[in-house]
Amino acid sequence: MEDFITLEQIDQAVDMVRRNTRHQPEIGIILGSGLGGLADAVEDADSIPFCEIPFWPTSTVYGHEGRLVIGKLEGKLVMMMQGRAHYYEGYSMSHVGLPVRVMQRMGIKTLVVTNAAGAIRPDFMPGDLMLIYDHIALVGMVGMNPLRGPNLDVFGPRFPDMSQAYDRDLLALAEIVAAEKGIEVRKGVYICLSGPSFEGPADLRFLRAIGADAVGMSTVPEVIVARHGGMRVLGISGISNKANLDGSTITTHEEVLEAGRIIVPKLVEVIRGVVKRC
Ligand code: HPA
């Protein structure tokens, strides 16, 4: 696999998706670790396994189902990724961004991206939802930016703005929906590390010092690609564990998946409400 994804490769993936769905989706949704349950709510669904789509990065991680589900949610046509691939699985950052490029070529203008994340802020608890109002692209800052390589001018400029990576109106709508449904939500800054090892206590104290509220291993590359292509983005973290700032507890993938079971019903309500009204 080449390091940089080309427009031709993106369009081969688009052709395959188009051939396998009757729908013209308008909203993209990416479901993170343990959060795939929302895909069950999609009606008239066309389902395409990631492994059948040319160049699509497939997830090797337990808890990521690995299929594209295209259909109706709250009367809107959505293209939902049930699972995603990560940089730590060996894909280039450009490759991690391919699914968002496919969404853009299909005409999708709004992206809802979710993830499981560890709480850095001491008052965030497992099971909480955190609406992302900004991110720290630490991995991108040191070179692993999904836009590295030849700029694909059809999508956006060489130096795209990231001043409002997370759309203020969608964020406000998510807060309103959550309040109406009696779901408590937090707001915070998400930081993406490459993983796959979880952070140690000194890593976490550093992340807290630089202003991160929750930590994970995804989302930021996809959001950078989305904003490059001019999409509106809503980001939601499901807090799966408390980050271990003093080294007294351990973090496991099982814990992340278990918290997903508490988070999914709340996440489903918030996303449904936003999709209905956005
Ligand atoms: N660290 C990094 N990624 C994660 C975590 C964490 O604690 N929890 C879920 N994804």
PDB file of N, CA and C in Angstrom, residues 20-61:
ATOM      1  N   ASN A  20     -23.388  -0.718  -4.616  1.00  0.00           N
ATOM      2  CA  ASN A  20     -23.989  -1.581  -3.607  1.00  0.00           C
ATOM      3  C   ASN A  20     -25.016  -0.896  -2.715  1.00  0.00           C
ATOM      4  N   THR A  21     -25.438   0.277  -3.111  1.00  0.00           N
ATOM      5  CA  THR A  21     -26.506   0.919  -2.333  1.00  0.00           C
ATOM      6  C   THR A  21     -27.468   1.661  -3.246  1.00  0.00           C
ATOM      7  N   ARG A  22     -28.735   1.657  -2.795  1.00  0.00           N
ATOM      8  CA  ARG A  22     -29.766   2.414  -3.535  1.00  0.00           C
ATOM      9  C   ARG A  22     -29.808   3.844  -3.048  1.00  0.00           C
ATOM     10  N   HIS A  23     -29.151   4.118  -1.931  1.00  0.00           N
ATOM     11  CA  HIS A  23     -29.331   5.402  -1.262  1.00  0.00           C
ATOM     12  C   HIS A  23     -28.271   6.430  -1.644  1.00  0.00           C
ATOM     13  N   GLN A  24     -28.647   7.696  -1.496  1.00  0.00           N
ATOM     14  CA  GLN A  24     -27.703   8.809  -1.656  1.00  0.00           C
ATOM     15  C   GLN A  24     -27.574   9.479  -0.278  1.00  0.00           C
ATOM     16  N   PRO A  25     -26.624   8.997   0.553  1.00  0.00           N
ATOM     17  CA  PRO A  25     -26.558   9.493   1.933  1.00  0.00           C
ATOM     18  C   PRO A  25     -26.137  10.959   2.023  1.00  0.00           C
ATOM     19  N   GLU A  26     -26.608  11.623   3.094  1.00  0.00           N
ATOM     20  CA  GLU A  26     -26.264  13.042   3.289  1.00  0.00           C
ATOM     21  C   GLU A  26     -25.480  13.297   4.570  1.00  0.00           C
ATOM     22  N   ILE A  27     -25.495  12.314   5.477  1.00  0.00           N
ATOM     23  CA  ILE A  27     -24.779  12.475   6.747  1.00  0.00           C
ATOM     24  C   ILE A  27     -23.883  11.247   6.959  1.00  0.00           C
ATOM     25  N   GLY A  28     -22.621  11.494   7.304  1.00  0.00           N
ATOM     26  CA  GLY A  28     -21.700  10.398   7.616  1.00  0.00           C
ATOM     27  C   GLY A  28     -21.599  10.230   9.123  1.00  0.00           C
ATOM     28  N   ILE A  29     -21.502   8.990   9.575  1.00  0.00           N
ATOM     29  CA  ILE A  29     -21.383   8.731  11.016  1.00  0.00           C
ATOM     30  C   ILE A  29     -20.305   7.651  11.201  1.00  0.00           C
ATOM     31  N   ILE A  30     -19.333   7.932  12.062  1.00  0.00           N
ATOM     32  CA  ILE A  30     -18.288   6.948  12.342  1.00  0.00           C
ATOM     33  C   ILE A  30     -18.441   6.490  13.789  1.00  0.00           C
ATOM     34  N   LEU A  31     -18.579   5.174  13.970  1.00  0.00           N
ATOM     35  CA  LEU A  31     -18.803   4.624  15.302  1.00  0.00           C
ATOM     36  C   LEU A  31     -17.512   3.983  15.830  1.00  0.00           C
ATOM     37  N   GLY A  32     -17.105   4.403  17.017  1.00  0.00           N
ATOM     38  CA  GLY A  32     -15.837   3.947  17.590  1.00  0.00           C
ATOM     39  C   GLY A  32     -15.964   2.654  18.388  1.00  0.00           C
ATOM     40  N   SER A  33     -14.893   2.322  19.096  1.00  0.00           N
ATOM     41  CA  SER A  33     -14.782   1.062  19.848  1.00  0.00           C
ATOM     42  C   SER A  33     -15.962   0.838  20.776  1.00  0.00           C
ATOM     43  N   GLY A  34     -16.637  -0.278  20.601  1.00  0.00           N
ATOM     44  CA  GLY A  34     -17.737  -0.647  21.492  1.00  0.00           C
ATOM     45  C   GLY A  34     -19.003   0.155  21.248  1.00  0.00           C
ATOM     46  N   LEU A  35     -19.014   1.021  20.220  1.00  0.00           N
ATOM     47  CA  LEU A  35     -20.145   1.933  20.011  1.00  0.00           C
ATOM     48  C   LEU A  35     -20.941   1.577  18.756  1.00  0.00           C
ATOM     49  N   GLY A  36     -20.674   0.398  18.190  1.00  0.00           N
ATOM     50  CA  GLY A  36     -21.278   0.012  16.908  1.00  0.00           C
ATOM     51  C   GLY A  36     -22.781  -0.201  16.953  1.00  0.00           C
ATOM     52  N   GLY A  37     -23.366  -0.249  18.158  1.00  0.00           N
ATOM     53  CA  GLY A  37     -24.781  -0.589  18.323  1.00  0.00           C
ATOM     54  C   GLY A  37     -25.759   0.294  17.570  1.00  0.00           C
ATOM     55  N   LEU A  38     -25.384   1.538  17.315  1.00  0.00           N
ATOM     56  CA  LEU A  38     -26.304   2.459  16.634  1.00  0.00           C
ATOM     57  C   LEU A  38     -26.657   1.969  15.223  1.00  0.00           C
ATOM     58  N   ALA A  39     -25.776   1.177  14.632  1.00  0.00           N
ATOM     59  CA  ALA A  39     -26.024   0.703  13.262  1.00  0.00           C
ATOM     60  C   ALA A  39     -27.305  -0.131  13.194  1.00  0.00           C
ATOM     61  N   ASP A  40     -27.685  -0.756  14.306  1.00  0.00           N
ATOM     62  CA  ASP A  40     -28.911  -1.577  14.324  1.00  0.00           C
ATOM     63  C   ASP A  40     -30.161  -0.725  14.106  1.00  0.00           C
ATOM     64  N   ALA A  41     -30.052   0.579  14.382  1.00  0.00           N
ATOM     65  CA  ALA A  41     -31.222   1.454  14.267  1.00  0.00           C
ATOM     66  C   ALA A  41     -31.446   1.945  12.833  1.00  0.00           C
ATOM     67  N   VAL A  42     -30.523   1.638  11.934  1.00  0.00           N
ATOM     68  CA  VAL A  42     -30.651   2.124  10.553  1.00  0.00           C
ATOM     69  C   VAL A  42     -31.692   1.287   9.799  1.00  0.00           C
ATOM     70  N   GLU A  43     -32.627   1.975   9.165  1.00  0.00           N
ATOM     71  CA  GLU A  43     -33.703   1.282   8.418  1.00  0.00           C
ATOM     72  C   GLU A  43     -33.364   1.221   6.931  1.00  0.00           C
ATOM     73  N   ASP A  44     -33.973   0.260   6.264  1.00  0.00           N
ATOM     74  CA  ASP A  44     -33.723   0.031   4.816  1.00  0.00           C
ATOM     75  C   ASP A  44     -32.224  -0.047   4.537  1.00  0.00           C
ATOM     76  N   ALA A  45     -31.514  -0.730   5.404  1.00  0.00           N
ATOM     77  CA  ALA A  45     -30.048  -0.662   5.366  1.00  0.00           C
ATOM     78  C   ALA A  45     -29.441  -1.497   4.247  1.00  0.00           C
ATOM     79  N   ASP A  46     -28.476  -0.903   3.558  1.00  0.00           N
ATOM     80  CA  ASP A  46     -27.575  -1.653   2.684  1.00  0.00           C
ATOM     81  C   ASP A  46     -26.271  -1.777   3.460  1.00  0.00           C
ATOM     82  N   SER A  47     -25.757  -2.986   3.541  1.00  0.00           N
ATOM     83  CA  SER A  47     -24.572  -3.202   4.361  1.00  0.00           C
ATOM     84  C   SER A  47     -23.425  -3.721   3.490  1.00  0.00           C
ATOM     85  N   ILE A  48     -22.280  -3.103   3.614  1.00  0.00           N
ATOM     86  CA  ILE A  48     -21.124  -3.490   2.795  1.00  0.00           C
ATOM     87  C   ILE A  48     -19.924  -3.734   3.721  1.00  0.00           C
ATOM     88  N   PRO A  49     -19.393  -4.954   3.744  1.00  0.00           N
ATOM     89  CA  PRO A  49     -18.201  -5.196   4.572  1.00  0.00           C
ATOM     90  C   PRO A  49     -17.027  -4.362   4.064  1.00  0.00           C
ATOM     91  N   PHE A  50     -16.280  -3.780   4.992  1.00  0.00           N
ATOM     92  CA  PHE A  50     -15.132  -2.950   4.597  1.00  0.00           C
ATOM     93  C   PHE A  50     -14.184  -3.723   3.668  1.00  0.00           C
ATOM     94  N   CYS A  51     -14.041  -5.026   3.946  1.00  0.00           N
ATOM     95  CA  CYS A  51     -13.035  -5.800   3.204  1.00  0.00           C
ATOM     96  C   CYS A  51     -13.407  -5.952   1.728  1.00  0.00           C
ATOM     97  N   GLU A  52     -14.653  -5.612   1.363  1.00  0.00           N
ATOM     98  CA  GLU A  52     -15.045  -5.723  -0.047  1.00  0.00           C
ATOM     99  C   GLU A  52     -14.860  -4.411  -0.815  1.00  0.00           C
ATOM    100  N   ILE A  53     -14.484  -3.349  -0.093  1.00  0.00           N
ATOM    101  CA  ILE A  53     -14.351  -2.037  -0.752  1.00  0.00           C
ATOM    102  C   ILE A  53     -12.868  -1.803  -1.065  1.00  0.00           C
ATOM    103  N   PRO A  54     -12.531  -1.556  -2.334  1.00  0.00           N
ATOM    104  CA  PRO A  54     -11.129  -1.367  -2.675  1.00  0.00           C
ATOM    105  C   PRO A  54     -10.474  -0.257  -1.851  1.00  0.00           C
ATOM    106  N   PHE A  55      -9.300  -0.529  -1.350  1.00  0.00           N
ATOM    107  CA  PHE A  55      -8.454   0.417  -0.607  1.00  0.00           C
ATOM    108  C   PHE A  55      -8.999   0.811   0.761  1.00  0.00           C
ATOM    109  N   TRP A  56     -10.163   0.292   1.135  1.00  0.00           N
ATOM    110  CA  TRP A  56     -10.743   0.682   2.424  1.00  0.00           C
ATOM    111  C   TRP A  56      -9.925   0.047   3.553  1.00  0.00           C
ATOM    112  N   PRO A  57      -9.515   0.823   4.557  1.00  0.00           N
ATOM    113  CA  PRO A  57      -8.741   0.223   5.650  1.00  0.00           C
ATOM    114  C   PRO A  57      -9.647  -0.618   6.554  1.00  0.00           C
ATOM    115  N   THR A  58      -9.320  -1.863   6.735  1.00  0.00           N
ATOM    116  CA  THR A  58     -10.178  -2.730   7.552  1.00  0.00           C
ATOM    117  C   THR A  58      -9.636  -2.788   8.971  1.00  0.00           C
ATOM    118  N   SER A  59     -10.552  -2.881   9.920  1.00  0.00           N
ATOM    119  CA  SER A  59     -10.127  -2.901  11.318  1.00  0.00           C
ATOM    120  C   SER A  59      -9.855  -4.319  11.774  1.00  0.00           C
ATOM    121  N   THR A  60      -8.762  -4.468  12.502  1.00  0.00           N
ATOM    122  CA  THR A  60      -8.397  -5.783  13.032  1.00  0.00           C
ATOM    123  C   THR A  60      -8.767  -5.889  14.503  1.00  0.00           C
ATOM    124  N   VAL A  61      -9.406  -4.854  15.039  1.00  0.00           N
ATOM    125  CA  VAL A  61      -9.591  -4.769  16.482  1.00  0.00           C
ATOM    126  C   VAL A  61     -10.933  -5.345  16.906  1.00  0.00           C
TER     127      VAL A  61
END
